[in-house]
Coordinates of C-alpha atoms and ligand atoms in Angstrom, one line a residue:
X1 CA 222.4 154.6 95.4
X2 CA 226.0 153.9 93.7
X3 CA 226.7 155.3 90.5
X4 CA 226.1 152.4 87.5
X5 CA 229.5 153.1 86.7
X6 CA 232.7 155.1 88.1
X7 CA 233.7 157.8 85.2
X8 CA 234.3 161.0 84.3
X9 CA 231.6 164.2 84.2
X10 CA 229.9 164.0 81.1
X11 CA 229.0 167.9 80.4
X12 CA 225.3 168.8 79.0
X13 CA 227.5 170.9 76.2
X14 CA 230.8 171.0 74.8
X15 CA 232.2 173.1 72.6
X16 CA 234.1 171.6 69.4
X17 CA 236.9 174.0 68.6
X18 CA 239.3 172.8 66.3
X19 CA 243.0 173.9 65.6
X20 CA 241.7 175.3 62.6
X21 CA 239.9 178.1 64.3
X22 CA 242.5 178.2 66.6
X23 CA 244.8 179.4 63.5
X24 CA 242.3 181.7 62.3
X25 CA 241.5 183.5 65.9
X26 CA 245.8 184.0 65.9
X27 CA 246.0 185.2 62.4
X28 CA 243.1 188.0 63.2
X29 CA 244.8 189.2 66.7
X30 CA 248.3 189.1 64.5
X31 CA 246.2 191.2 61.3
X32 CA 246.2 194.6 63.1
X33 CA 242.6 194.2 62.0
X34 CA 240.2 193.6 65.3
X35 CA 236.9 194.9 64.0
X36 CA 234.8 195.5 60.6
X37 CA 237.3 193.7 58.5
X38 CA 237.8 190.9 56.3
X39 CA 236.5 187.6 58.5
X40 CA 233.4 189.3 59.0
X41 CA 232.9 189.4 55.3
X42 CA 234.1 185.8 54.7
X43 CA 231.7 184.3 57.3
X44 CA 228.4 186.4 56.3
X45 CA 229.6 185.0 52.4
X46 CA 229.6 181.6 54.1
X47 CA 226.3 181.5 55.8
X48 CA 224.2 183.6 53.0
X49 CA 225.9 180.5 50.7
X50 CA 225.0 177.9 52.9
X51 CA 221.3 178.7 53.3
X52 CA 220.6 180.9 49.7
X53 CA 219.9 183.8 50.9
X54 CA 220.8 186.9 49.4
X55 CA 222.3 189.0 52.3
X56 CA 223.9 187.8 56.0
X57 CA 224.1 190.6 58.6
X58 CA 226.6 189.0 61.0
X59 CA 226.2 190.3 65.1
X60 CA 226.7 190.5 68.6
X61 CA 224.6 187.8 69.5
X62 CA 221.5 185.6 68.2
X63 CA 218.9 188.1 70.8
X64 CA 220.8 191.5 68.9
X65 CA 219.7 190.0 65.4
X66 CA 216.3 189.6 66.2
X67 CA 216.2 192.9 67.7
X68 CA 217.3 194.7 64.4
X69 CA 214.8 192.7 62.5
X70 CA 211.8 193.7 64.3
X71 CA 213.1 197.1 64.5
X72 CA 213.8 196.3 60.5
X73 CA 209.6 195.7 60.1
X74 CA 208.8 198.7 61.7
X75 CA 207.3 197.3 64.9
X76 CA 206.5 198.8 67.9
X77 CA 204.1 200.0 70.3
X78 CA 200.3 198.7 69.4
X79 CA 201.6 195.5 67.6
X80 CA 200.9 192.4 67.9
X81 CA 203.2 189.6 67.4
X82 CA 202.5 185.8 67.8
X83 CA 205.0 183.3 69.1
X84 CA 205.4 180.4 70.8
X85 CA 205.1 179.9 74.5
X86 CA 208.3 176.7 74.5
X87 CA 211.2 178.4 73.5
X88 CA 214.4 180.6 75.3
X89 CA 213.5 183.7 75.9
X90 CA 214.7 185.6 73.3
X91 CA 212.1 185.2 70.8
X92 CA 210.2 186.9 72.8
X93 CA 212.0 189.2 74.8
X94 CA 213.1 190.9 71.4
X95 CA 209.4 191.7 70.7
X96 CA 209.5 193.5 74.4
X97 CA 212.3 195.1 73.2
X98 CA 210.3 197.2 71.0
X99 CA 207.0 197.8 72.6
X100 CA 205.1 195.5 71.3
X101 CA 202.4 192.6 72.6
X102 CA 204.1 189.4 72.6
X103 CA 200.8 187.0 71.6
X104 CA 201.8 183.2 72.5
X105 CA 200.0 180.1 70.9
X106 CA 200.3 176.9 71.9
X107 CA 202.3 174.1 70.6
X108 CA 201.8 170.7 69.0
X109 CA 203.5 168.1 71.3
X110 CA 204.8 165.6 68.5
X111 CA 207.2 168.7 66.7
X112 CA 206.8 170.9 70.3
X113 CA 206.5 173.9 67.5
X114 CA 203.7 176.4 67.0
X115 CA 200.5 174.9 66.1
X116 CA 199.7 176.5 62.7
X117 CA 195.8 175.9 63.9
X118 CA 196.3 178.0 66.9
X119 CA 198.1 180.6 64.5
X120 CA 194.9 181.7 62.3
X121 CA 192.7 182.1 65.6
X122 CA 195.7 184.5 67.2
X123 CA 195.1 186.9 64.4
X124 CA 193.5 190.4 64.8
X125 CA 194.2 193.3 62.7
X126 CA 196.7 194.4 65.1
X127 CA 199.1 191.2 64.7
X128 CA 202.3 192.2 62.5
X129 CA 203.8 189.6 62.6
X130 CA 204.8 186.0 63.1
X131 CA 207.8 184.8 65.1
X132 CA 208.3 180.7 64.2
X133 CA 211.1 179.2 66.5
X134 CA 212.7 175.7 65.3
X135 CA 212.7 174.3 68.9
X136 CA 215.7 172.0 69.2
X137 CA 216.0 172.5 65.2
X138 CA 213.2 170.6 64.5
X139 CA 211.7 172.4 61.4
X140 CA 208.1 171.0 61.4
X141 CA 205.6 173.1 60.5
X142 CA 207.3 175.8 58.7
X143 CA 205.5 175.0 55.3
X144 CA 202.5 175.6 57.3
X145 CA 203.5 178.7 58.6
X146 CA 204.9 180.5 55.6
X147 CA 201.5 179.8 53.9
X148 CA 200.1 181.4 57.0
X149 CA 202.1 184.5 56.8
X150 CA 201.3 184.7 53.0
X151 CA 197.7 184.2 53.5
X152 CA 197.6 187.1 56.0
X153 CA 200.4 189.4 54.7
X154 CA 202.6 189.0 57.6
X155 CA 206.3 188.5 57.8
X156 CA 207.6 185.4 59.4
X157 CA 210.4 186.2 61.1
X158 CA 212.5 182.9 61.9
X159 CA 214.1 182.4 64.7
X160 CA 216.4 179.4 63.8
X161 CA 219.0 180.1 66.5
X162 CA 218.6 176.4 67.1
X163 CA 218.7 175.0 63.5
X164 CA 221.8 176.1 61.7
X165 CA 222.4 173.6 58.8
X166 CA 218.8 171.7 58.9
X167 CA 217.2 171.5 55.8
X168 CA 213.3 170.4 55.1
X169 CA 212.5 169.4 51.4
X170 CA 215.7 170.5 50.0
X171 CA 215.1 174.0 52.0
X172 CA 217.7 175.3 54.9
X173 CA 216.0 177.0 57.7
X174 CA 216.7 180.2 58.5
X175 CA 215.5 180.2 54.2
X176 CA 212.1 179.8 55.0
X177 CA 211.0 183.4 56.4
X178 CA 211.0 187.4 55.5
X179 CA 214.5 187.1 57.7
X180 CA 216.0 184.1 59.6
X181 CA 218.4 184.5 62.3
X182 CA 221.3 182.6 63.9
X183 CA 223.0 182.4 67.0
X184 CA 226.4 180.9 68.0
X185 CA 226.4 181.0 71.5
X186 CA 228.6 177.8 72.4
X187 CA 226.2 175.0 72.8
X188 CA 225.0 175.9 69.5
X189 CA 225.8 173.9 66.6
X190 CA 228.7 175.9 65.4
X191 CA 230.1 178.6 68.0
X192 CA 231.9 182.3 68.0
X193 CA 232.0 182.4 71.7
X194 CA 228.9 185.0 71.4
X195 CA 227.3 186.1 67.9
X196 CA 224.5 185.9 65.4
X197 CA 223.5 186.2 62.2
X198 CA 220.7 187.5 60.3
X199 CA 220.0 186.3 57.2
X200 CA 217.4 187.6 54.2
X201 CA 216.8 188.1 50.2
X202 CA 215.4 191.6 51.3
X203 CA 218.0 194.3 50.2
X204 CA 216.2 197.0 52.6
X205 CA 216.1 195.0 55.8
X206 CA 219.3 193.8 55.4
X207 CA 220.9 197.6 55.2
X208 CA 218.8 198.9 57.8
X209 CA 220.3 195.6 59.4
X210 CA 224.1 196.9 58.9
X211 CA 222.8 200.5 59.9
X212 CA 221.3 199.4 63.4
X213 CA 224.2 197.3 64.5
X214 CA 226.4 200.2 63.8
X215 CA 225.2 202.9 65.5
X216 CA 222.9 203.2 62.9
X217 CA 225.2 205.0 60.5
X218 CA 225.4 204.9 57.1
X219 CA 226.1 201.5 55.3
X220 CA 228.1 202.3 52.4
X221 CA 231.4 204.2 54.0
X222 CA 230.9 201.1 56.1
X223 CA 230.9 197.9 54.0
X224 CA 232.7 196.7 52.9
X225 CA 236.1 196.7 54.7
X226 CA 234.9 199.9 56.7
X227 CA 235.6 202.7 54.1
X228 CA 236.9 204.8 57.4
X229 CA 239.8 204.9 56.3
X230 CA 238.4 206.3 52.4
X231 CA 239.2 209.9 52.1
X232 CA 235.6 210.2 50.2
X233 CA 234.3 209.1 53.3
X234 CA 235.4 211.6 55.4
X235 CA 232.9 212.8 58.3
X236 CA 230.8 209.0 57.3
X237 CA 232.1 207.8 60.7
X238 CA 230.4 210.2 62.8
X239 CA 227.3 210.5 61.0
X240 CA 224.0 208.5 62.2
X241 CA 220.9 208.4 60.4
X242 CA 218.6 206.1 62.5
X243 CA 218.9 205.1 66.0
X244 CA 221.6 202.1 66.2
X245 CA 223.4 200.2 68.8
X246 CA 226.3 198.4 69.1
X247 CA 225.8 195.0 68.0
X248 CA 229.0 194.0 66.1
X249 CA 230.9 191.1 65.8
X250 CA 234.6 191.6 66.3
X251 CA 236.5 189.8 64.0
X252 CA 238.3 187.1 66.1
X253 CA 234.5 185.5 66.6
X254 CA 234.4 186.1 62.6
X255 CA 237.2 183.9 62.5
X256 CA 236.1 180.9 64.7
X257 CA 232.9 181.5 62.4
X258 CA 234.8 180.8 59.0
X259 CA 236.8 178.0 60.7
X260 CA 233.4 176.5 62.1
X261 CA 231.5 177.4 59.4
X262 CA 234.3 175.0 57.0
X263 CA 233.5 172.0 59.3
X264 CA 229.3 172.4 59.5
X265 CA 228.6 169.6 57.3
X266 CA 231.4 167.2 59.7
X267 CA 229.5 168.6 62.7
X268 CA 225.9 167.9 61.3
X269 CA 227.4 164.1 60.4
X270 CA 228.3 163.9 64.1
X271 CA 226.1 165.0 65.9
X272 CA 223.4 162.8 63.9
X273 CA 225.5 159.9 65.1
X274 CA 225.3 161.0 68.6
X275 CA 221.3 161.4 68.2
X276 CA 221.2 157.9 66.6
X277 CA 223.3 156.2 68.9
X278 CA 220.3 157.8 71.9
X279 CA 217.7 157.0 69.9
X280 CA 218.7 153.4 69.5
X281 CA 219.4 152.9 73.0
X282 CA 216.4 154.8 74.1
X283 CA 214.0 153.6 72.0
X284 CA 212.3 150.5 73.7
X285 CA 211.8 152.6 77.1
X286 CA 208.4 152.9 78.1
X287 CA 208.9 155.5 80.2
X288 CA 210.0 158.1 77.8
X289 CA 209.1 160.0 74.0
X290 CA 211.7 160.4 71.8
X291 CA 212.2 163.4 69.5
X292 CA 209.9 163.0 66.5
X293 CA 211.3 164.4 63.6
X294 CA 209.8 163.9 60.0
X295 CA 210.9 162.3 56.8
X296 CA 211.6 165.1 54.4
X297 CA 213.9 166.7 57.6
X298 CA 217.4 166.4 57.0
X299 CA 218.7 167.7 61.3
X300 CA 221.3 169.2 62.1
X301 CA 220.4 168.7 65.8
X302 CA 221.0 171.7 68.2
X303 CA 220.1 169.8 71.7
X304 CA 219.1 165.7 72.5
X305 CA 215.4 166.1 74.5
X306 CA 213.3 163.6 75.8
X307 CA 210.4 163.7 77.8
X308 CA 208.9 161.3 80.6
X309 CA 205.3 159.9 79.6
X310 CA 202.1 161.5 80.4
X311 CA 201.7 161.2 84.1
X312 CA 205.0 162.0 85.1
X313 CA 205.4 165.2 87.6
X314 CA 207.5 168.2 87.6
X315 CA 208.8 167.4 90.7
X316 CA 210.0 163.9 89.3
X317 CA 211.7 164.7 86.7
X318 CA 213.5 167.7 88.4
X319 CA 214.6 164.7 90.7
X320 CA 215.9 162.7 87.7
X321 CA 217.8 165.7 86.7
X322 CA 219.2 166.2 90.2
X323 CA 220.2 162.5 90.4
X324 CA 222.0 162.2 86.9
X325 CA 223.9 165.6 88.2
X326 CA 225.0 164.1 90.9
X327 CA 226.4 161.4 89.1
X328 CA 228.1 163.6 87.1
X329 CA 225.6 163.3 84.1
X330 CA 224.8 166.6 82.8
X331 CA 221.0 167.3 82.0
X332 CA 219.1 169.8 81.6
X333 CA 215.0 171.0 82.0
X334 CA 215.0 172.8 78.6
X335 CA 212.4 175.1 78.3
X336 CA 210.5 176.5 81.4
X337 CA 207.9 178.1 79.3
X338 CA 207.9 181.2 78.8
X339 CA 204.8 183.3 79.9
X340 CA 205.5 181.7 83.0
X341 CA 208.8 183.6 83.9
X342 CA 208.4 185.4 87.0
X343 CA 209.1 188.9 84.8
X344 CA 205.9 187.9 82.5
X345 CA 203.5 186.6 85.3
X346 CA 204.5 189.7 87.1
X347 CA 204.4 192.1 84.0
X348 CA 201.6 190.7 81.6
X349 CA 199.5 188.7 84.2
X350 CA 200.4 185.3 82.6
X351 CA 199.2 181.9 84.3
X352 CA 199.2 178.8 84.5
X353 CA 196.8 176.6 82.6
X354 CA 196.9 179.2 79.5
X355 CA 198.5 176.9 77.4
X356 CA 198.4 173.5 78.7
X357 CA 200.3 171.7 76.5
X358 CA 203.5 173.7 76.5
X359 CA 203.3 173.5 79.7
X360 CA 202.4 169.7 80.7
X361 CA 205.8 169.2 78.0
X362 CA 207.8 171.6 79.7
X363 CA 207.4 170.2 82.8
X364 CA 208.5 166.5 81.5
X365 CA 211.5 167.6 79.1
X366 CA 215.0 166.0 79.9
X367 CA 217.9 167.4 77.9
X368 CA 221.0 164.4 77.8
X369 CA 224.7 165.3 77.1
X370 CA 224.8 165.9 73.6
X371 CA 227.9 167.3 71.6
X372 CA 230.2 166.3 68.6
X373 CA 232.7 164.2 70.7
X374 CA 229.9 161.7 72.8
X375 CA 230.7 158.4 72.8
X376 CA 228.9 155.5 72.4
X377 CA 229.9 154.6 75.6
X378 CA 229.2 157.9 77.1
X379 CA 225.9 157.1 75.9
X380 CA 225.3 153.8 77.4
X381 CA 226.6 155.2 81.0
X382 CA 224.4 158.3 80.3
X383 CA 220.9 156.0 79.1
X384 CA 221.8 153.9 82.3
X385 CA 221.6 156.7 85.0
X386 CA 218.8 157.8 83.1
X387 CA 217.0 154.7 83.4
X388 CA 218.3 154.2 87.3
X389 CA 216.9 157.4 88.3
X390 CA 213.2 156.7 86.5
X391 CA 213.4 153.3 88.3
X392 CA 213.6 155.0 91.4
X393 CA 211.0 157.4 90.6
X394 CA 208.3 154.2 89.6
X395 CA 209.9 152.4 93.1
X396 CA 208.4 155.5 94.8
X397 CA 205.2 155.4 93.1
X398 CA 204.6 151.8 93.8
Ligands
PLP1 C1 220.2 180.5 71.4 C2 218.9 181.1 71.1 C3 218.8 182.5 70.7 C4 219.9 183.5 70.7 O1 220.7 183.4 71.8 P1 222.0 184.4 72.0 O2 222.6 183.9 73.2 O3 221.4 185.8 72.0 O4 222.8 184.2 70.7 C5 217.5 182.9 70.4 N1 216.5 182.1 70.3 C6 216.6 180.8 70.6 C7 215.3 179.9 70.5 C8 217.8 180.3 71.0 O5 217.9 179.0 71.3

């Protein structure tokens, strides 16, 4: 079958780096200063502004952040903590990370979040917490859950690696929990290369935060512009008080933070366009769902998903996928759920069937191009593969 058009690849992802960062990255690498400095300050400033939160605890990565903040709530071996089945695999891997039970619910298939239902019925007296993901930075459900959480005197931990700059009711996520956290990998809405960021109003977290990420020394010969070099502080450097790991940002991420971070509110304005000008075109299909996203939600979308209609195979839309890729269309399968990795069937005895509707939506989710710089025809040659390779598909069944 020919391509609908001849053109260029359009990538799934695309970083937006502009010269501004650029600048910044150069200034750092000239500064003498590579690590714990200055632009780690300005960009935790920056994102505890952005979403009114007290403290940021900038990172290594998104997975590091929720790490420390598990470690933060003291949980480990014996705990339960409930999650969602449709995510990446960090929001749950983290919970492995300390010994505890990851306990997955299943999701509502309008918002693809946690059912808040399914919640209440996953509590024991074990559970010690709640981990609420923003899949694709759709925020619904997060009222529901912090009620939840206060009912039961749980933390909500948010994972809103996916929702940087959404806000629901006036409220940014990442705002809504005991700690959010952030990740820039670069397909997320604003990028460092790698890095993440943790955000909270609770003073002791937050230090135990900086603590962990530095080897778990000592915050104050530390923070700010690391009091090394402060002949009060002598021996600080060398002295740990809890077990801590190296999960620091270097300061030329920092930089590309503070540049990014300047230009959030441009990127949010794009990328809506982009998500507009798909939802537009998509709309009429009969074929497909659009993302469903709720009145009060003001997105800053992280990813463009759709999924085929009930009835629709695995094995189709992997073939959909493998047909826009060959036409140099870039999608994606976003998310294989996660108690069915291999590593949790094999460890945990995870199945299939456990929660049906993560997984009938898992197996019918299409991720399009989606970046700051798509173009509306990019979109039209995108949609029309799209719809060439569903054709095919109903041909087949016919
Ligand atoms: C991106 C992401 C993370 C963090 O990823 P890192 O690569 O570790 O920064 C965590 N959870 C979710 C849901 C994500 O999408």
């Amino acid at each position: 079958m020919p391509a609908p058009h001849p053109h260029r690849e359009i990538p799934l992802s695309r970083p937006d780096v502009s010269d501004a960062e650029v600048a910044l990255v150069v200034e750092t690498l000239r500064s003498g200063r590579l690590s714990i400095g200055p632009m780690l300050e300005r960009f935790e400033k920056q994102v505890a502004a952005r979403t009114g939160c007290r403290h940021a605890v900038a990172c290594s990565s998104g997975t590091a952040g929720l790490h420390m903040i598990l470690r933060g709530l003291n949980i480990g071996p014996g705990d339960e903590v409930i999650t969602t089945p449709f995510s990446f695999i960090a929001s749950s891997n983290c919970i492995l990370f300390v010994g505890a039970t990851p306990v997955f619910v299943d999701i509502c298939p309008k918002s693809l979040n946690m059912d808040p239902a399914l919640i209440e019925r996953a509590i024991t007296p074990r559970t010690k917490a709640i981990i609420a993901v923003e899949v694709f930075g759709n925020p619904t459900w997060m009222d529901a859950y912090v009620q939840i959480a206060a009912k039961y005197e749980l933390p909500l931990i948010e994972d809103s690696c996916e929702a940087l700059g959404t806000s629901h009711k006036g409220r940014q996520c990442g705002a809504f929990g005991r700690a959010g956290v952030f990740g820039f990998y670069p397909n997320k809405q604003i990028t460092t290369g790698e890095g993440g960021m943790i955000v909270t109003d609770d003073q002791g977290l937050a230090d135990a935060c900086r603590s962990m990420r530095s080897q778990g020394r000592g915050v104050t010969p530390l923070e700010p512009e690391g009091g090394r070099h402060d002949p009060a502080n002598v021996g600080a450097w060398l002295r740990h008080e809890r077990l801590g790991y190296n999960y620091r940002m270097h300061e030329m991420s920092a930089a590309m933070g503070v540049g990014q971070m300047r230009r959030l509110d441009e990127i949010i304005k794009k990328r809506q366009r982009v998500a507009d000008l798909y939802m537009t075109r998509l709309m009429t299909s009969k074929s497909l769902i659009l993302p469903s996203i709720e009145p009060e939600t003001v997105m800053s979308w992280f990813v463009f998903v759709v999924r085929l209609a009930a009835g629709y195979t695995a094995e189709e839309r992997n073939r959909i996928i493998a047909g826009m890729r060959n036409h140099d269309v870039g999608a994606g399968d976003y998310f294989p759920c996660i108690h069915l990795q291999p590593f949790y069937q094999k460890e945990f005895g995870f199945r299939a069937g456990q929660f049906p509707i993560a997984e009938s939506v898992s197996q019918r989710t299409i991720a399009l191009p989606f970046y700051n710089t798509v173009t509306e025809r990019d979109v039209d040659i995108v949609c029309q593969t799209l719809d060439v390779m569903i054709s095919r598909e109903n041909l087949q069944r016919a």
